[in-house]
Amino acid sequence: MFDLTLDEENIDDPIIQDILCDYLDHGDQIVICQICHAKLWKAESIRGQKKGNTSYSLCCGYGKVELPSLKEASPSYRNLYRSVDSKSKQFMKNIRRYNSMFSFTSMGGKVDLSINRGNAPYIFRLGGQNYHMDERPLLHQLQDHMISRL
């Protein structure tokens, strides 16, 4: 359905040609908050450290916020990241393309309309489970309908 072959070497557009495909690597997250055990990059920990403590404002607000534990990923999902088979290699090679596929989706969820009262900047707050809706199939149906009307 999607052509995920790499085409960076075939770029003829001079506007895009000189843009680097590399990403900025900040290294590993080596600093660990002693309260919530969040992993932080060194630059993040320096900004959020308070009086030599090993807790930070960025993750748990110096222990004021209790973060829930992360859910364990499914075995099939973990294998995409940890395995060395061809499927995993293909996934990791194109992971940025997979992530950008969500740019064509709409975000959905239960919107809290009670928070805005007109006397402050607008706040968009979602509650419950958030999800993405892929509207490409709907667009395809709409285009067919429009063409048939012409």
Short mmCIF file of C-alpha atoms in Angstrom, two decimals:
data_model
loop_
_atom_site.label_atom_id
_atom_site.label_comp_id
_atom_site.label_asym_id
_atom_site.label_seq_id
_atom_site.Cartn_x
_atom_site.Cartn_y
_atom_site.Cartn_z
CA MET A 1 0.00 0.00 0.00
CA PHE A 2 2.83 2.42 0.87
CA ASP A 3 6.11 2.68 -0.98
CA LEU A 4 8.66 2.83 1.81
CA THR A 5 11.80 2.56 -0.29
CA LEU A 6 14.43 5.13 0.51
CA ASP A 7 14.74 7.85 -2.07
CA GLU A 8 17.11 10.39 -0.48
CA GLU A 9 19.73 9.85 -3.17
CA ASN A 10 17.21 10.60 -5.94
CA ILE A 11 16.24 14.10 -4.79
CA ASP A 12 16.38 16.59 -7.65
CA ASP A 13 14.65 19.51 -5.94
CA PRO A 14 17.39 22.06 -5.05
CA ILE A 15 15.37 23.32 -2.07
CA ILE A 16 15.42 19.90 -0.40
CA GLN A 17 18.73 18.63 -1.78
CA ASP A 18 21.04 20.22 0.81
CA ILE A 19 18.92 19.51 3.89
CA LEU A 20 20.59 17.00 6.16
CA CYS A 21 18.73 13.77 6.80
CA ASP A 22 20.63 13.24 10.06
CA TYR A 23 19.18 14.00 13.46
CA LEU A 24 20.68 15.67 16.51
CA ASP A 25 21.80 13.14 19.09
CA HIS A 26 21.67 14.33 22.70
CA GLY A 27 23.20 11.10 23.93
CA ASP A 28 21.69 8.75 26.46
CA GLN A 29 19.45 9.72 29.34
CA ILE A 30 21.97 9.14 32.11
CA VAL A 31 20.47 11.13 35.02
CA ILE A 32 17.80 9.35 37.08
CA CYS A 33 15.39 11.11 39.42
CA GLN A 34 15.57 9.48 42.86
CA ILE A 35 11.84 9.99 43.48
CA CYS A 36 10.06 8.89 40.29
CA HIS A 37 13.02 7.14 38.57
CA ALA A 38 12.50 9.10 35.35
CA LYS A 39 15.47 9.20 33.00
CA LEU A 40 16.67 12.67 32.01
CA TRP A 41 19.35 14.05 29.74
CA LYS A 42 22.14 15.86 31.56
CA ALA A 43 21.06 19.28 30.22
CA GLU A 44 17.51 18.70 31.50
CA SER A 45 18.71 17.74 34.96
CA ILE A 46 20.90 20.83 35.37
CA ARG A 47 17.96 23.14 34.65
CA GLY A 48 15.57 21.32 36.97
CA GLN A 49 17.84 20.54 39.90
CA LYS A 50 17.15 22.23 43.22
CA LYS A 51 19.77 22.69 45.97
CA GLY A 52 21.83 19.64 45.02
CA ASN A 53 18.87 17.26 45.35
CA THR A 54 18.52 14.35 42.97
CA SER A 55 14.88 15.12 42.23
CA TYR A 56 13.77 17.43 39.45
CA SER A 57 10.92 19.72 38.45
CA LEU A 58 10.68 18.43 34.88
CA CYS A 59 9.53 14.90 35.69
CA CYS A 60 7.71 14.80 39.03
CA GLY A 61 7.87 18.38 40.31
CA TYR A 62 10.31 17.45 43.10
CA GLY A 63 8.02 14.63 44.23
CA LYS A 64 4.77 16.60 44.15
CA VAL A 65 3.39 14.57 41.21
CA GLU A 66 3.09 10.78 41.23
CA LEU A 67 3.64 9.32 37.78
CA PRO A 68 1.94 6.03 36.85
CA SER A 69 4.12 3.09 35.83
CA LEU A 70 4.55 2.51 32.12
CA LYS A 71 2.62 -0.38 30.63
CA GLU A 72 4.69 -3.21 29.23
CA ALA A 73 4.70 -3.31 25.43
CA SER A 74 3.34 -6.39 23.66
CA PRO A 75 5.91 -9.03 22.62
CA SER A 76 5.32 -8.38 18.91
CA TYR A 77 5.92 -4.66 19.39
CA ARG A 78 9.06 -5.24 21.50
CA ASN A 79 10.43 -7.61 18.84
CA LEU A 80 10.26 -4.85 16.23
CA TYR A 81 12.79 -2.88 18.30
CA ARG A 82 14.97 -5.66 19.70
CA SER A 83 15.11 -8.37 17.06
CA VAL A 84 17.62 -8.55 14.21
CA ASP A 85 15.36 -10.19 11.63
CA SER A 86 14.53 -8.55 8.29
CA LYS A 87 11.13 -7.30 9.47
CA SER A 88 12.69 -5.47 12.43
CA LYS A 89 15.48 -4.02 10.31
CA GLN A 90 12.95 -2.72 7.81
CA PHE A 91 10.87 -1.22 10.63
CA MET A 92 13.82 0.58 12.23
CA LYS A 93 15.09 1.79 8.85
CA ASN A 94 11.73 3.45 8.11
CA ILE A 95 10.55 4.37 11.61
CA ARG A 96 10.50 8.10 10.84
CA ARG A 97 8.27 7.48 7.84
CA TYR A 98 5.88 5.39 9.92
CA ASN A 99 5.69 8.15 12.54
CA SER A 100 4.99 10.79 9.91
CA MET A 101 2.05 8.76 8.57
CA PHE A 102 0.12 10.04 11.60
CA SER A 103 0.42 13.58 10.27
CA PHE A 104 -2.54 12.77 8.01
CA THR A 105 -4.80 11.72 10.86
CA SER A 106 -7.14 13.64 13.13
CA MET A 107 -6.85 13.47 16.88
CA GLY A 108 -9.96 12.50 18.77
CA GLY A 109 -11.00 12.33 22.36
CA LYS A 110 -13.40 13.80 24.87
CA VAL A 111 -12.86 17.58 24.83
CA ASP A 112 -13.40 19.41 28.11
CA LEU A 113 -15.40 22.50 27.15
CA SER A 114 -15.94 23.72 30.71
CA ILE A 115 -12.39 24.96 31.24
CA ASN A 116 -12.56 28.04 28.96
CA ARG A 117 -14.51 30.92 30.47
CA GLY A 118 -13.43 33.72 28.13
CA ASN A 119 -11.15 35.56 30.56
CA ALA A 120 -7.85 33.80 29.81
CA PRO A 121 -5.94 32.26 26.91
CA TYR A 122 -7.69 29.31 25.26
CA ILE A 123 -6.91 25.88 26.73
CA PHE A 124 -7.44 22.64 24.81
CA ARG A 125 -7.80 19.77 27.29
CA LEU A 126 -8.62 16.17 26.41
CA GLY A 127 -9.76 13.57 28.88
CA GLY A 128 -9.95 9.80 28.72
CA GLN A 129 -8.47 7.80 25.86
CA ASN A 130 -7.04 9.82 22.98
CA TYR A 131 -6.94 8.26 19.53
CA HIS A 132 -6.14 8.95 15.87
CA MET A 133 -8.68 8.70 13.08
CA ASP A 134 -7.36 7.98 9.60
CA GLU A 135 -9.49 9.91 7.14
CA ARG A 136 -7.76 8.84 3.93
CA PRO A 137 -10.37 6.15 3.15
CA LEU A 138 -13.08 8.77 3.58
CA LEU A 139 -11.26 11.14 1.24
CA HIS A 140 -11.00 8.38 -1.35
CA GLN A 141 -14.77 7.82 -1.18
CA LEU A 142 -15.39 11.55 -1.36
CA GLN A 143 -13.19 11.93 -4.45
CA ASP A 144 -14.98 9.07 -6.20
CA HIS A 145 -18.31 10.67 -5.35
CA MET A 146 -17.17 14.08 -6.61
CA ILE A 147 -15.84 12.63 -9.85
CA SER A 148 -19.07 10.76 -10.46
CA ARG A 149 -21.00 14.01 -9.99
CA LEU A 150 -18.92 15.84 -12.59
#
